[in-house]
Amino acid sequence: MVKKIYINAFEMNCVGHIAHGLWRHPENQRHRYTDLNYWVELAQLLENGKFDALFLADVVGIYDVYKQSRDTAVREAVQIPVNDPFMLVSAMAYVTKHLAFAVTFSTTYEHPYGHARRMSTLDHLTKGRIAWNVVTSHLPSADKNFGIKKILEHDERYDMADEYLEVCYKLWEGSWEDNAVIRDIDNNIL
Ligand SMILES: Cc1cc2nc3c(=O)[nH]c(=O)nc-3n(C[C@H](O)[C@H](O)[C@H](O)COP(=O)(O)O)c2cc1C
């Protein structure tokens, strides 16, 4: 049997993702991460290069363990500053046909309803080319950003994640029946 290989690019909406310091390269373009053209160009490059998907990592806190300080991360752009990955997807989907988008989102901080709604919206707009990298977040600094005073331990985060996924599945699979929309203009029933 012929095995199919899926090729996936690994990116993040920031200057320095995992190849720290690469932003100093003479041909570096990472300072353009706030420019939508940068992401559109990337999507087109990946699509033309036959990539299957773009995986967008994300963190909602800062790395502050090294020397018990955030200084190094801030100075050297170690995943900071970092912008929301979801905002990039519509534009990249618009200029591509086959490329899929896997977006990272944490189950720890925001209510499932808003997330389920955003994912459904992108599911429609991308024509099904959206996926979710489910994370629980491992940075205590993220807890602080969301006003959580007690650091959430591993098992507690994963219990919350189980419930989060259950709620999301119920919202996605149980909110609307298939063929619920009939567009009956004469009887004013959508
Ligand atoms: C390929 C890969 C990508 C990951 N991307 C993210 C990410 O974007 N954001 C994040 O918070 N964690 C990310 N993680 C971390 C995991 O979500 C997880 O927290 C980590 O593997 C530690 O496991 P634990 O949560 O069970 O301690 C990634 C892990 C791997 C292996």
Coordinates of C-alpha atoms and ligand atoms in Angstrom, one line a residue:
M1 CA 0.0 0.0 0.0
V2 CA 1.3 3.5 -0.9
K3 CA 1.7 5.7 2.2
K4 CA 0.7 9.3 1.9
I5 CA 2.8 11.9 3.6
Y6 CA 1.2 15.1 4.9
I7 CA 3.4 18.2 4.9
N8 CA 2.8 20.7 7.5
A9 CA 4.4 24.1 8.2
F10 CA 4.9 25.2 11.8
E11 CA 4.4 28.9 12.5
M12 CA 3.4 31.5 15.1
N13 CA 2.1 35.0 14.9
C14 CA 5.2 36.6 16.3
V15 CA 8.8 37.5 15.5
G16 CA 10.6 34.6 17.2
H17 CA 8.9 31.2 17.2
I18 CA 11.2 28.2 17.9
A19 CA 14.4 29.1 16.0
H20 CA 15.4 31.8 18.5
G21 CA 17.5 34.6 17.1
L22 CA 16.7 33.8 13.4
W23 CA 15.1 37.2 13.2
R24 CA 18.6 38.6 13.0
H25 CA 19.2 36.9 9.6
P26 CA 19.9 39.5 6.9
E27 CA 17.0 38.2 4.8
N28 CA 14.6 37.9 7.8
Q29 CA 11.1 39.1 7.2
R30 CA 9.7 38.4 10.7
H31 CA 9.3 42.0 11.6
R32 CA 6.4 41.9 9.1
Y33 CA 4.3 39.6 11.3
T34 CA 1.8 42.5 11.9
D35 CA 1.4 42.9 8.1
L36 CA -1.4 40.8 6.7
N37 CA 0.5 40.7 3.4
Y38 CA 3.2 38.7 5.1
W39 CA 0.7 35.9 6.0
V40 CA -1.0 36.0 2.6
E41 CA 2.4 35.6 0.9
L42 CA 3.2 32.7 3.2
A43 CA -0.1 31.0 2.5
Q44 CA 0.4 31.3 -1.2
L45 CA 4.0 30.1 -0.9
L46 CA 2.8 27.0 1.0
E47 CA 0.0 26.3 -1.3
N48 CA 2.3 26.5 -4.4
G49 CA 4.8 24.3 -2.6
K50 CA 2.1 21.6 -2.1
F51 CA 2.0 21.9 1.7
D52 CA -1.1 20.3 3.2
A53 CA -1.4 22.5 6.3
L54 CA -0.2 25.5 8.3
F55 CA 0.0 24.8 12.0
L56 CA -0.2 28.0 14.1
A57 CA 1.2 27.7 17.6
D58 CA 0.2 30.1 20.3
V59 CA 0.9 31.0 23.9
V60 CA -1.1 33.4 26.1
G61 CA 1.7 34.1 28.6
I62 CA 5.3 35.0 28.7
Y63 CA 8.4 32.9 29.3
D64 CA 9.7 34.1 32.7
V65 CA 11.5 31.1 34.2
Y66 CA 15.0 31.6 32.9
K67 CA 16.8 33.7 35.6
Q68 CA 13.4 34.1 37.2
S69 CA 12.8 36.9 34.8
R70 CA 11.0 37.8 31.6
D71 CA 13.8 40.1 30.5
T72 CA 15.6 37.6 28.2
A73 CA 12.3 36.7 26.4
V74 CA 11.3 40.3 25.9
R75 CA 14.8 41.4 24.8
E76 CA 15.4 38.6 22.3
A77 CA 11.7 38.2 21.1
V78 CA 11.2 34.6 22.4
Q79 CA 7.6 34.2 21.4
I80 CA 6.9 37.7 22.6
P81 CA 5.3 39.9 21.3
V82 CA 2.7 37.4 20.1
N83 CA -0.6 38.1 18.3
D84 CA -3.8 36.1 18.0
P85 CA -3.5 33.3 15.4
F86 CA -7.2 33.1 14.5
M87 CA -7.2 36.6 12.9
L88 CA -4.9 35.4 10.1
V89 CA -6.9 32.5 8.8
S90 CA -9.7 34.2 6.8
A91 CA -7.2 36.1 4.6
M92 CA -5.0 33.1 4.1
A93 CA -8.0 30.9 3.3
Y94 CA -9.1 33.5 0.7
V95 CA -5.9 33.2 -1.3
T96 CA -5.7 29.4 -1.2
K97 CA -7.9 26.4 -2.1
H98 CA -6.3 23.4 -0.5
L99 CA -4.1 24.6 2.4
A100 CA -5.6 23.7 5.8
F101 CA -5.1 25.7 9.0
A102 CA -4.5 24.2 12.5
V103 CA -4.9 26.9 15.1
T104 CA -3.8 26.6 18.7
F105 CA -6.3 27.5 21.4
S106 CA -6.2 26.8 25.1
T107 CA -9.1 25.2 27.0
T108 CA -8.1 26.8 30.2
Y109 CA -9.1 30.5 30.0
E110 CA -12.1 31.3 27.9
H111 CA -15.7 29.9 27.8
P112 CA -16.3 27.2 25.2
Y113 CA -19.3 29.0 23.6
G114 CA -17.2 31.8 22.2
H115 CA -14.5 29.5 20.9
A116 CA -17.0 27.0 19.4
R117 CA -18.6 30.0 17.6
R118 CA -15.3 31.3 16.2
M119 CA -14.3 27.8 15.0
S120 CA -17.7 27.3 13.3
T121 CA -17.3 30.6 11.6
L122 CA -13.9 29.7 10.3
D123 CA -15.1 26.2 9.4
H124 CA -17.6 27.9 7.0
L125 CA -15.3 30.6 5.7
T126 CA -12.5 28.1 5.0
K127 CA -14.9 25.5 3.6
G128 CA -13.8 23.0 6.2
R129 CA -10.0 23.7 6.1
I130 CA -9.7 24.5 9.8
A131 CA -8.4 22.4 12.7
W132 CA -7.8 23.0 16.4
N133 CA -4.6 22.3 18.3
V134 CA -6.0 21.7 21.7
V135 CA -3.7 22.8 24.5
T136 CA -4.2 23.4 28.2
S137 CA -1.4 26.0 28.5
H138 CA 1.7 25.3 30.6
L139 CA 2.8 28.8 31.5
P140 CA 1.9 30.1 35.0
S141 CA 2.3 33.6 33.5
A142 CA -0.8 32.9 31.3
D143 CA -2.8 32.2 34.5
K144 CA -1.9 35.6 35.7
N145 CA -2.9 37.3 32.4
F146 CA -6.3 35.9 32.8
G147 CA -6.6 36.9 36.5
I148 CA -6.3 33.4 37.9
K149 CA -4.5 33.7 41.2
K150 CA -3.9 30.1 42.0
I151 CA -1.5 28.3 39.6
L152 CA -3.5 25.6 37.8
E153 CA -1.9 22.2 38.2
H154 CA -1.6 19.7 35.3
D155 CA -4.4 17.3 36.2
E156 CA -6.8 20.2 37.0
R157 CA -6.1 21.7 33.5
Y158 CA -6.7 18.4 31.8
D159 CA -10.0 17.8 33.7
M160 CA -11.1 21.2 32.5
A161 CA -10.1 20.3 29.0
D162 CA -12.1 17.1 29.0
E163 CA -15.2 19.1 30.0
Y164 CA -14.4 21.9 27.5
L165 CA -14.2 19.4 24.6
E166 CA -17.5 17.8 25.7
V167 CA -19.2 21.1 25.6
C168 CA -17.7 22.1 22.2
Y169 CA -18.8 18.8 20.7
K170 CA -22.3 19.2 22.0
L171 CA -22.5 22.8 20.6
W172 CA -21.1 21.7 17.2
E173 CA -23.0 18.5 16.8
G174 CA -26.2 19.3 18.7
S175 CA -27.1 22.9 18.1
W176 CA -28.4 22.6 14.5
E177 CA -29.9 19.6 12.8
D178 CA -28.7 18.8 9.3
N179 CA -30.8 20.6 6.7
A180 CA -32.3 22.9 9.4
V181 CA -31.9 25.8 7.0
I182 CA -34.6 25.5 4.3
R183 CA -34.6 29.1 2.8
D184 CA -38.4 29.0 2.3
I185 CA -39.0 32.5 1.1
D186 CA -42.8 32.1 0.6
N187 CA -43.4 31.1 4.2
N188 CA -40.7 33.4 5.7
I189 CA -38.8 30.4 7.2
L190 CA -35.0 30.4 7.0
Ligands
LIG1 C1 4.5 19.8 18.4 C2 4.0 20.5 19.6 C3 3.4 21.8 19.5 C4 2.9 22.4 20.7 N1 2.4 23.7 20.5 C5 1.9 24.3 21.6 C6 1.4 25.6 21.5 O1 1.3 26.2 20.4 N2 0.9 26.2 22.6 C7 1.0 25.6 23.9 O2 0.6 26.2 24.8 N3 1.6 24.4 24.0 C8 2.0 23.7 22.9 N4 2.6 22.5 23.1 C9 2.7 21.9 24.4 C10 1.7 20.9 24.7 O3 0.4 21.5 24.7 C11 1.9 20.4 26.2 O4 1.6 21.4 27.1 C12 3.3 19.9 26.4 O5 3.5 18.9 25.5 C13 3.5 19.4 27.9 O6 2.6 18.5 28.2 P1 1.7 18.6 29.5 O7 0.7 19.7 29.3 O8 1.0 17.2 29.6 O9 2.6 18.9 30.7 C14 3.0 21.8 21.9 C15 3.6 20.5 22.0 C16 4.1 19.9 20.9 C17 4.7 18.5 21.1

